[in-house]
mmCIF file of C-alpha atoms in Angstrom:
data_model
loop_
_atom_site.group_PDB
_atom_site.id
_atom_site.type_symbol
_atom_site.label_atom_id
_atom_site.label_comp_id
_atom_site.label_asym_id
_atom_site.label_seq_id
_atom_site.Cartn_x
_atom_site.Cartn_y
_atom_site.Cartn_z
ATOM 1 C CA PRO A 1 -14.523 -5.788 13.414
ATOM 2 C CA ASP A 2 -12.714 -9.147 13.569
ATOM 3 C CA ASP A 3 -12.787 -9.654 9.807
ATOM 4 C CA PRO A 4 -10.960 -6.965 7.817
ATOM 5 C CA ASP A 5 -12.461 -5.724 4.573
ATOM 6 C CA GLN A 6 -9.153 -4.406 3.255
ATOM 7 C CA LEU A 7 -5.423 -4.909 3.564
ATOM 8 C CA VAL A 8 -2.849 -2.135 3.388
ATOM 9 C CA PHE A 9 0.813 -1.781 2.527
ATOM 10 C CA ASP A 10 2.486 1.430 3.664
ATOM 11 C CA LEU A 11 5.441 2.310 1.453
ATOM 12 C CA ASP A 12 7.777 4.266 3.705
ATOM 13 C CA PRO A 13 10.915 5.608 1.989
ATOM 14 C CA PRO A 14 13.839 6.694 4.155
ATOM 15 C CA GLU A 15 13.413 10.232 2.820
ATOM 16 C CA PRO A 16 11.127 11.827 0.220
ATOM 17 C CA ASP A 17 12.025 9.985 -2.976
ATOM 18 C CA ALA A 18 9.372 9.895 -5.713
ATOM 19 C CA PRO A 19 11.430 7.779 -8.175
ATOM 20 C CA LEU A 20 11.996 5.135 -5.483
ATOM 21 C CA LEU A 21 8.292 5.162 -4.598
ATOM 22 C CA ARG A 22 7.308 4.807 -8.264
ATOM 23 C CA SER A 23 9.600 1.832 -8.780
ATOM 24 C CA VAL A 24 8.585 0.018 -5.589
ATOM 25 C CA VAL A 25 4.855 0.626 -5.976
ATOM 26 C CA LYS A 26 5.122 -1.011 -9.416
ATOM 27 C CA GLU A 27 6.691 -4.063 -7.749
ATOM 28 C CA VAL A 28 3.928 -4.217 -5.132
ATOM 29 C CA ARG A 29 1.231 -3.868 -7.763
ATOM 30 C CA ALA A 30 2.833 -6.537 -9.966
ATOM 31 C CA VAL A 31 2.863 -9.090 -7.138
ATOM 32 C CA LEU A 32 -0.731 -8.283 -6.149
ATOM 33 C CA ASP A 33 -1.792 -8.565 -9.804
ATOM 34 C CA GLU A 34 -0.061 -11.968 -10.020
ATOM 35 C CA LEU A 35 -2.101 -13.043 -7.017
ATOM 36 C CA GLY A 36 -5.376 -11.978 -8.674
ATOM 37 C CA LEU A 37 -6.063 -9.032 -6.371
ATOM 38 C CA ALA A 38 -7.211 -5.520 -7.288
ATOM 39 C CA PRO A 39 -5.060 -2.923 -5.500
ATOM 40 C CA VAL A 40 -5.646 0.812 -5.380
ATOM 41 C CA VAL A 41 -3.151 3.477 -4.343
ATOM 42 C CA LYS A 42 -3.190 6.774 -2.471
ATOM 43 C CA THR A 43 -0.739 9.263 -1.101
ATOM 44 C CA SER A 44 -0.240 8.871 2.628
ATOM 45 C CA GLY A 45 -0.179 12.623 3.163
ATOM 46 C CA SER A 46 3.435 12.227 4.211
ATOM 47 C CA LYS A 47 6.439 10.958 2.258
ATOM 48 C CA GLY A 48 4.987 7.619 1.174
ATOM 49 C CA LEU A 49 2.137 5.772 -0.469
ATOM 50 C CA HIS A 50 -0.525 3.327 0.686
ATOM 51 C CA VAL A 51 -1.527 0.392 -1.479
ATOM 52 C CA THR A 52 -4.931 -0.945 -0.434
ATOM 53 C CA VAL A 53 -6.648 -4.150 -1.507
ATOM 54 C CA PRO A 54 -10.385 -4.671 -0.928
ATOM 55 C CA LEU A 55 -11.269 -7.949 0.781
ATOM 56 C CA ASP A 56 -14.568 -9.764 1.060
ATOM 57 C CA GLY A 57 -14.368 -9.834 4.882
ATOM 58 C CA LYS A 58 -14.280 -13.633 5.138
ATOM 59 C CA GLU A 59 -10.760 -13.896 6.555
ATOM 60 C CA SER A 60 -9.658 -12.862 10.022
ATOM 61 C CA PHE A 61 -6.701 -10.684 10.944
ATOM 62 C CA ASP A 62 -4.940 -13.964 11.750
ATOM 63 C CA ASP A 63 -5.206 -14.812 8.028
ATOM 64 C CA VAL A 64 -4.618 -11.356 6.566
ATOM 65 C CA ARG A 65 -1.558 -10.424 8.602
ATOM 66 C CA PRO A 66 0.652 -13.374 7.535
ATOM 67 C CA PHE A 67 -0.573 -12.962 3.959
ATOM 68 C CA THR A 68 0.592 -9.331 3.886
ATOM 69 C CA ARG A 69 3.886 -10.303 5.551
ATOM 70 C CA ASP A 70 4.517 -12.897 2.852
ATOM 71 C CA VAL A 71 3.622 -10.502 0.022
ATOM 72 C CA ALA A 72 6.056 -7.972 1.497
ATOM 73 C CA ARG A 73 8.750 -10.666 1.651
ATOM 74 C CA VAL A 74 8.213 -11.538 -2.015
ATOM 75 C CA VAL A 75 8.472 -7.877 -3.039
ATOM 76 C CA ALA A 76 11.592 -7.369 -0.902
ATOM 77 C CA GLY A 77 13.105 -10.537 -2.363
ATOM 78 C CA ARG A 78 12.587 -9.234 -5.883
ATOM 79 C CA ALA A 79 14.081 -5.812 -5.122
ATOM 80 C CA PRO A 80 16.473 -6.313 -2.176
ATOM 81 C CA ASP A 81 18.528 -3.245 -3.074
ATOM 82 C CA ARG A 82 15.453 -0.963 -2.810
ATOM 83 C CA VAL A 83 13.000 -2.668 -0.419
ATOM 84 C CA THR A 84 13.152 -4.043 3.107
ATOM 85 C CA VAL A 85 10.668 -5.515 5.568
ATOM 86 C CA GLU A 86 12.959 -4.555 8.445
ATOM 87 C CA GLN A 87 10.992 -2.514 10.961
ATOM 88 C CA ARG A 88 14.008 -1.024 12.746
ATOM 89 C CA LYS A 89 15.209 2.122 10.946
ATOM 90 C CA GLU A 90 18.879 1.505 11.697
ATOM 91 C CA LYS A 91 18.661 -1.861 9.902
ATOM 92 C CA ARG A 92 16.965 -0.629 6.720
ATOM 93 C CA GLY A 93 20.161 0.430 4.988
ATOM 94 C CA GLY A 94 18.581 3.366 3.144
ATOM 95 C CA ARG A 95 15.926 1.147 1.586
ATOM 96 C CA LEU A 96 12.171 1.711 1.453
ATOM 97 C CA PHE A 97 10.353 -0.019 4.307
ATOM 98 C CA LEU A 98 7.386 -2.015 3.000
ATOM 99 C CA ASP A 99 5.240 -1.816 6.123
ATOM 100 C CA TRP A 100 2.746 -4.667 6.355
ATOM 101 C CA TYR A 101 2.200 -4.221 10.109
ATOM 102 C CA ARG A 102 -0.917 -2.101 9.546
ATOM 103 C CA ASN A 103 -2.897 -5.315 9.093
ATOM 104 C CA ALA A 104 -3.540 -6.201 12.719
ATOM 105 C CA TYR A 105 -6.572 -5.786 14.918
ATOM 106 C CA GLY A 106 -6.573 -2.250 16.286
ATOM 107 C CA ALA A 107 -3.883 -0.995 13.880
ATOM 108 C CA THR A 108 -4.595 2.302 12.180
ATOM 109 C CA VAL A 109 -4.065 3.703 8.725
ATOM 110 C CA VAL A 110 -4.694 7.192 7.391
ATOM 111 C CA ALA A 111 -8.046 7.379 5.616
ATOM 112 C CA PRO A 112 -8.446 8.947 2.162
ATOM 113 C CA TRP A 113 -8.872 12.723 2.271
ATOM 114 C CA THR A 114 -7.208 13.029 5.676
ATOM 115 C CA VAL A 115 -5.246 16.218 6.263
ATOM 116 C CA ARG A 116 -1.894 15.489 7.883
ATOM 117 C CA ALA A 117 -0.318 17.633 10.592
ATOM 118 C CA ARG A 118 2.732 18.427 8.480
ATOM 119 C CA PRO A 119 4.105 21.597 6.866
ATOM 120 C CA GLY A 120 1.917 22.598 3.930
ATOM 121 C CA ALA A 121 -1.056 20.554 5.236
ATOM 122 C CA PRO A 122 -0.660 17.607 2.815
ATOM 123 C CA VAL A 123 -3.674 15.374 2.248
ATOM 124 C CA ALA A 124 -3.925 11.610 1.740
ATOM 125 C CA VAL A 125 -5.463 11.472 -1.747
ATOM 126 C CA PRO A 126 -6.718 8.505 -3.805
ATOM 127 C CA LEU A 127 -4.762 8.204 -7.044
ATOM 128 C CA ALA A 128 -5.057 6.515 -10.398
ATOM 129 C CA TRP A 129 -2.123 4.215 -11.129
ATOM 130 C CA GLU A 130 -1.166 6.396 -14.103
ATOM 131 C CA GLU A 131 -0.666 9.369 -11.785
ATOM 132 C CA VAL A 132 1.913 7.512 -9.710
ATOM 133 C CA GLU A 133 3.767 6.503 -12.868
ATOM 134 C CA ASP A 134 3.971 10.120 -14.073
ATOM 135 C CA SER A 135 7.398 11.702 -13.594
ATOM 136 C CA SER A 136 5.790 14.798 -12.027
ATOM 137 C CA PHE A 137 4.348 12.730 -9.170
ATOM 138 C CA HIS A 138 5.477 13.335 -5.600
ATOM 139 C CA PRO A 139 3.705 12.083 -2.464
ATOM 140 C CA GLN A 140 2.917 15.498 -0.983
ATOM 141 C CA MET A 141 1.539 16.996 -4.160
ATOM 142 C CA PHE A 142 -1.940 17.544 -2.708
ATOM 143 C CA SER A 143 -2.678 19.911 0.145
ATOM 144 C CA MET A 144 -5.714 21.429 1.831
ATOM 145 C CA LYS A 145 -5.627 24.130 -0.865
ATOM 146 C CA ASP A 146 -6.149 21.836 -3.848
ATOM 147 C CA ALA A 147 -7.773 18.745 -2.312
ATOM 148 C CA PRO A 148 -11.336 20.170 -2.499
ATOM 149 C CA ALA A 149 -11.029 20.714 -6.254
ATOM 150 C CA ARG A 150 -9.476 17.273 -6.633
ATOM 151 C CA ALA A 151 -12.361 15.687 -4.706
ATOM 152 C CA LYS A 152 -14.850 17.155 -7.218
ATOM 153 C CA GLY A 153 -13.129 15.407 -10.133
ATOM 154 C CA PRO A 154 -13.341 11.780 -11.251
ATOM 155 C CA ASP A 155 -12.866 9.286 -8.421
ATOM 156 C CA PRO A 156 -9.905 7.008 -9.243
ATOM 157 C CA TRP A 157 -11.171 4.496 -6.686
ATOM 158 C CA LYS A 158 -14.727 4.400 -8.032
ATOM 159 C CA GLY A 159 -16.115 0.892 -7.637
ATOM 160 C CA TRP A 160 -13.036 -0.415 -5.828
ATOM 161 C CA ARG A 161 -15.102 -2.187 -3.154
ATOM 162 C CA ARG A 162 -16.830 -4.243 -5.866
ATOM 163 C CA ARG A 163 -13.442 -5.823 -6.614
ATOM 164 C CA ALA A 164 -13.205 -7.309 -3.099
ATOM 165 C CA ARG A 165 -11.897 -10.862 -3.055
ATOM 166 C CA SER A 166 -11.232 -13.721 -0.693
ATOM 167 C CA LEU A 167 -7.587 -14.512 0.015
ATOM 168 C CA ALA A 168 -8.058 -18.275 -0.511
ATOM 169 C CA ALA A 169 -6.882 -18.488 -4.150
ATOM 170 C CA PRO A 170 -4.317 -15.657 -3.773
ATOM 171 C CA ARG A 171 -2.861 -17.501 -0.753
ATOM 172 C CA ARG A 172 -2.301 -20.613 -2.887
ATOM 173 C CA ARG A 173 -0.618 -18.502 -5.596
ATOM 174 C CA LEU A 174 1.470 -16.735 -2.960
ATOM 175 C CA ASP A 175 2.589 -20.057 -1.469
ATOM 176 C CA ALA A 176 3.728 -21.108 -4.939
ATOM 177 C CA LEU A 177 5.726 -17.865 -5.303
ATOM 178 C CA LEU A 178 7.327 -18.407 -1.907
ATOM 179 C CA ALA A 179 8.286 -21.955 -2.897
ATOM 180 C CA GLU A 180 10.153 -20.722 -6.018
#
């Protein structure tokens, strides 16, 4: 339990805004790709998205947490008009909060296929990247009604754990990005 096997970014828009989510999730994915990591994405079952990266479990939370903070800072630096790492709502200025705080010992994140206690019973559903890029995407598009049928289809996260990596080389690449 002291060595996380995944890291998570919670994309939290100020209000439901699928175009904003689509643009920011592309930024997050681009940075993670630059770092040599293999992210997957899912709806949060609320108004946002979760980007998850499988890890090999060799780093502690003390390594993972600052890594995720620094990735979030790079993304926010590349899109300062759309993204913030500011935790306080009154300081976000209408921007999407890129929440990296989920990467601490004891922190929680909604698991795939979790039904949320929200109107319409939305479900946190694993997605293929192409689905997020589609203009018909919105984060509450899956509910208890259609999630069972969705779960019987192809798994967009199939094999994602096999792409688990150490953060050693990505940390060096990230440090280089931060130095730029």
